[in-house]
Amino acid sequence: MKLVWSKFAKIKKIQKLPAQKSPTRFSSMDKQSLADKAARRKFGEGADFLTKQGMQTKSVRDVAVKDYALKAENKMFFRTLNKELKSSRIKTAGGIKGLKAKGTKVPKASIFKAKTKGAIKSYNKANVTSKAAFTKITERYTGRAKASIFKKSSKAPSKTPYSLETREVQFLKKLKEDMGF
């Protein structure tokens, strides 16, 4: 079998790419200094004092940033939720009007289901947006990204067990058989 290189034979000159800018060794320090400057501009000079909270030592700035980020997160959540609900209601109403114009009878249960589905989508979108805002704000003013305290961090258990030979799985199988399932 012979390879045909005619496609590449047309290239007469090799184009060199310019050198890419490499990150400095102290990029993390630059990030921290930018965060310090931004925090001083936002919260003032007095936010640099340290406080003792339980066993941890925290700066007043960290507490101020967290408080500000929570307020901004709530504001963003409700603003986005209202906007998304409004657009969802318009979509649902348009769909219902379209069905009624065709002469199709629309049951109340279907309308309720459609409205609920739209509300859940709106809620989820607002939730994601507000969590992202919290993380972005904390990163801007502290140099470290933190997750919101309202963020759901639990993971759903897997549907299938890792091994079907474990004692617990065997016990559950036997229990189901004894119950008649």
Short mmCIF file of C-alpha atoms in Angstrom, two decimals:
data_model
loop_
_atom_site.label_atom_id
_atom_site.label_comp_id
_atom_site.label_asym_id
_atom_site.label_seq_id
_atom_site.Cartn_x
_atom_site.Cartn_y
_atom_site.Cartn_z
CA MET A 1 0.00 0.00 0.00
CA LYS A 2 1.34 3.37 -1.00
CA LEU A 3 0.68 6.65 0.78
CA VAL A 4 -0.14 9.61 -1.40
CA TRP A 5 1.23 12.90 -0.12
CA SER A 6 -0.05 15.09 -2.93
CA LYS A 7 -2.20 17.09 -0.52
CA PHE A 8 0.90 18.17 1.41
CA ALA A 9 3.09 18.69 -1.64
CA LYS A 10 1.30 21.99 -2.33
CA ILE A 11 2.73 23.55 0.85
CA LYS A 12 5.88 25.39 -0.22
CA LYS A 13 6.74 27.35 2.87
CA ILE A 14 6.49 26.25 6.50
CA GLN A 15 4.80 28.88 8.59
CA LYS A 16 6.37 29.40 11.99
CA LEU A 17 4.12 30.29 14.87
CA PRO A 18 5.21 33.10 17.19
CA ALA A 19 6.46 32.13 20.62
CA GLN A 20 3.72 31.92 23.22
CA LYS A 21 3.90 34.01 26.34
CA SER A 22 4.92 31.81 29.25
CA PRO A 23 3.56 32.38 32.74
CA THR A 24 5.97 33.83 35.25
CA ARG A 25 7.11 31.92 38.29
CA PHE A 26 5.40 34.44 40.49
CA SER A 27 2.01 34.48 38.79
CA SER A 28 0.30 33.36 42.00
CA MET A 29 1.87 36.29 43.84
CA ASP A 30 0.68 38.65 41.11
CA LYS A 31 -2.81 37.22 41.48
CA GLN A 32 -2.70 37.77 45.24
CA SER A 33 -1.44 41.34 44.90
CA LEU A 34 -4.22 42.13 42.40
CA ALA A 35 -6.75 40.69 44.84
CA ASP A 36 -5.27 42.81 47.66
CA LYS A 37 -5.55 45.97 45.57
CA ALA A 38 -9.12 45.21 44.57
CA ALA A 39 -10.10 44.47 48.18
CA ARG A 40 -8.50 47.70 49.45
CA ARG A 41 -10.38 49.68 46.81
CA LYS A 42 -13.68 48.01 47.72
CA PHE A 43 -13.44 47.61 51.50
CA GLY A 44 -10.81 50.19 52.49
CA GLU A 45 -7.52 49.91 54.39
CA GLY A 46 -9.10 48.77 57.67
CA ALA A 47 -9.98 45.36 56.26
CA ASP A 48 -6.44 44.02 56.73
CA PHE A 49 -6.65 43.33 60.49
CA LEU A 50 -6.73 39.77 61.76
CA THR A 51 -9.45 38.34 63.99
CA LYS A 52 -9.50 35.11 65.92
CA GLN A 53 -12.54 32.95 65.20
CA GLY A 54 -12.44 29.76 67.21
CA MET A 55 -9.17 28.03 66.33
CA GLN A 56 -8.75 29.85 63.00
CA THR A 57 -7.28 33.27 62.38
CA LYS A 58 -9.18 35.13 59.69
CA SER A 59 -8.73 38.57 58.30
CA VAL A 60 -11.58 41.01 58.48
CA ARG A 61 -11.28 41.22 54.71
CA ASP A 62 -12.24 37.53 54.31
CA VAL A 63 -15.35 38.07 56.41
CA ALA A 64 -16.24 41.24 54.51
CA VAL A 65 -15.72 39.54 51.15
CA LYS A 66 -17.88 36.58 52.17
CA ASP A 67 -20.64 38.90 53.36
CA TYR A 68 -20.51 40.99 50.19
CA ALA A 69 -20.45 37.86 48.00
CA LEU A 70 -23.52 36.43 49.79
CA LYS A 71 -25.46 39.66 49.26
CA ALA A 72 -24.46 39.76 45.59
CA GLU A 73 -25.35 36.08 45.20
CA ASN A 74 -28.85 36.61 46.61
CA LYS A 75 -29.37 39.67 44.43
CA MET A 76 -28.23 37.78 41.34
CA PHE A 77 -30.41 34.76 42.21
CA PHE A 78 -33.65 36.71 42.54
CA ARG A 79 -32.94 38.94 39.53
CA THR A 80 -32.22 35.92 37.32
CA LEU A 81 -35.15 33.94 38.73
CA ASN A 82 -37.64 36.72 37.97
CA LYS A 83 -36.26 37.18 34.45
CA GLU A 84 -36.32 33.43 33.71
CA LEU A 85 -39.82 32.95 35.18
CA LYS A 86 -41.14 35.76 33.02
CA SER A 87 -39.73 34.23 29.84
CA SER A 88 -40.94 30.78 30.88
CA ARG A 89 -44.48 32.04 31.42
CA ILE A 90 -44.47 33.69 28.00
CA LYS A 91 -43.32 30.43 26.37
CA THR A 92 -45.95 28.39 28.21
CA ALA A 93 -48.73 30.84 27.38
CA GLY A 94 -47.69 30.85 23.72
CA GLY A 95 -47.77 27.08 23.59
CA ILE A 96 -51.21 26.92 25.21
CA LYS A 97 -52.58 29.60 22.85
CA GLY A 98 -51.18 27.70 19.89
CA LEU A 99 -52.84 24.46 20.99
CA LYS A 100 -56.16 26.22 21.62
CA ALA A 101 -55.97 27.88 18.19
CA LYS A 102 -55.65 24.44 16.61
CA GLY A 103 -58.79 23.41 18.43
CA THR A 104 -57.06 21.03 20.83
CA LYS A 105 -58.49 20.93 24.31
CA VAL A 106 -55.75 21.54 26.88
CA PRO A 107 -56.36 19.84 30.25
CA LYS A 108 -55.62 21.80 33.43
CA ALA A 109 -53.22 19.08 34.61
CA SER A 110 -51.08 19.56 31.48
CA ILE A 111 -50.99 23.32 32.00
CA PHE A 112 -49.95 22.86 35.63
CA LYS A 113 -47.26 20.38 34.60
CA ALA A 114 -45.87 22.74 31.94
CA LYS A 115 -45.79 25.67 34.37
CA THR A 116 -44.04 23.56 37.01
CA LYS A 117 -41.45 22.34 34.52
CA GLY A 118 -40.73 25.91 33.44
CA ALA A 119 -40.44 27.08 37.04
CA ILE A 120 -37.97 24.31 37.89
CA LYS A 121 -35.83 25.15 34.85
CA SER A 122 -35.87 28.82 35.85
CA TYR A 123 -34.89 27.99 39.42
CA ASN A 124 -31.99 25.79 38.33
CA LYS A 125 -30.67 28.42 35.92
CA ALA A 126 -30.87 31.14 38.60
CA ASN A 127 -29.14 28.83 41.08
CA VAL A 128 -26.22 28.10 38.76
CA THR A 129 -25.82 31.79 37.89
CA SER A 130 -25.79 32.91 41.52
CA LYS A 131 -23.26 30.26 42.58
CA ALA A 132 -20.95 31.34 39.76
CA ALA A 133 -21.27 34.97 40.89
CA PHE A 134 -20.29 34.02 44.47
CA THR A 135 -17.20 32.13 43.30
CA LYS A 136 -16.16 34.95 40.96
CA ILE A 137 -16.48 37.63 43.66
CA THR A 138 -14.55 35.67 46.28
CA GLU A 139 -11.80 34.96 43.76
CA ARG A 140 -11.61 38.62 42.76
CA TYR A 141 -11.15 39.93 46.31
CA THR A 142 -9.28 37.10 48.07
CA GLY A 143 -7.32 35.43 45.26
CA ARG A 144 -8.88 32.05 46.12
CA ALA A 145 -12.10 30.70 44.67
CA LYS A 146 -14.59 29.53 47.28
CA ALA A 147 -17.86 27.71 46.78
CA SER A 148 -21.08 29.17 48.09
CA ILE A 149 -22.47 27.86 51.37
CA PHE A 150 -25.75 27.22 49.56
CA LYS A 151 -24.11 25.02 46.94
CA LYS A 152 -25.40 21.48 47.00
CA SER A 153 -22.32 19.33 47.36
CA SER A 154 -23.81 15.90 48.00
CA LYS A 155 -23.46 13.26 45.33
CA ALA A 156 -26.24 10.84 44.53
CA PRO A 157 -25.34 7.20 45.17
CA SER A 158 -24.73 5.06 42.13
CA LYS A 159 -27.62 2.92 40.92
CA THR A 160 -25.64 -0.28 40.64
CA PRO A 161 -23.44 -1.51 43.48
CA TYR A 162 -19.72 -1.88 42.80
CA SER A 163 -19.74 -5.59 43.42
CA LEU A 164 -22.64 -8.01 43.50
CA GLU A 165 -20.73 -10.36 45.81
CA THR A 166 -20.69 -8.12 48.88
CA ARG A 167 -22.52 -9.26 52.00
CA GLU A 168 -24.84 -6.26 52.03
CA VAL A 169 -26.00 -6.86 48.46
CA GLN A 170 -26.52 -10.58 49.11
CA PHE A 171 -28.49 -9.74 52.26
CA LEU A 172 -30.71 -7.26 50.38
CA LYS A 173 -31.33 -9.80 47.60
CA LYS A 174 -32.34 -12.44 50.13
CA LEU A 175 -34.54 -9.94 51.98
CA LYS A 176 -36.35 -9.04 48.74
CA GLU A 177 -36.83 -12.70 47.88
CA ASP A 178 -38.24 -13.38 51.34
CA MET A 179 -40.68 -10.47 50.95
CA GLY A 180 -41.87 -11.89 47.63
CA PHE A 181 -40.32 -9.42 45.17
#
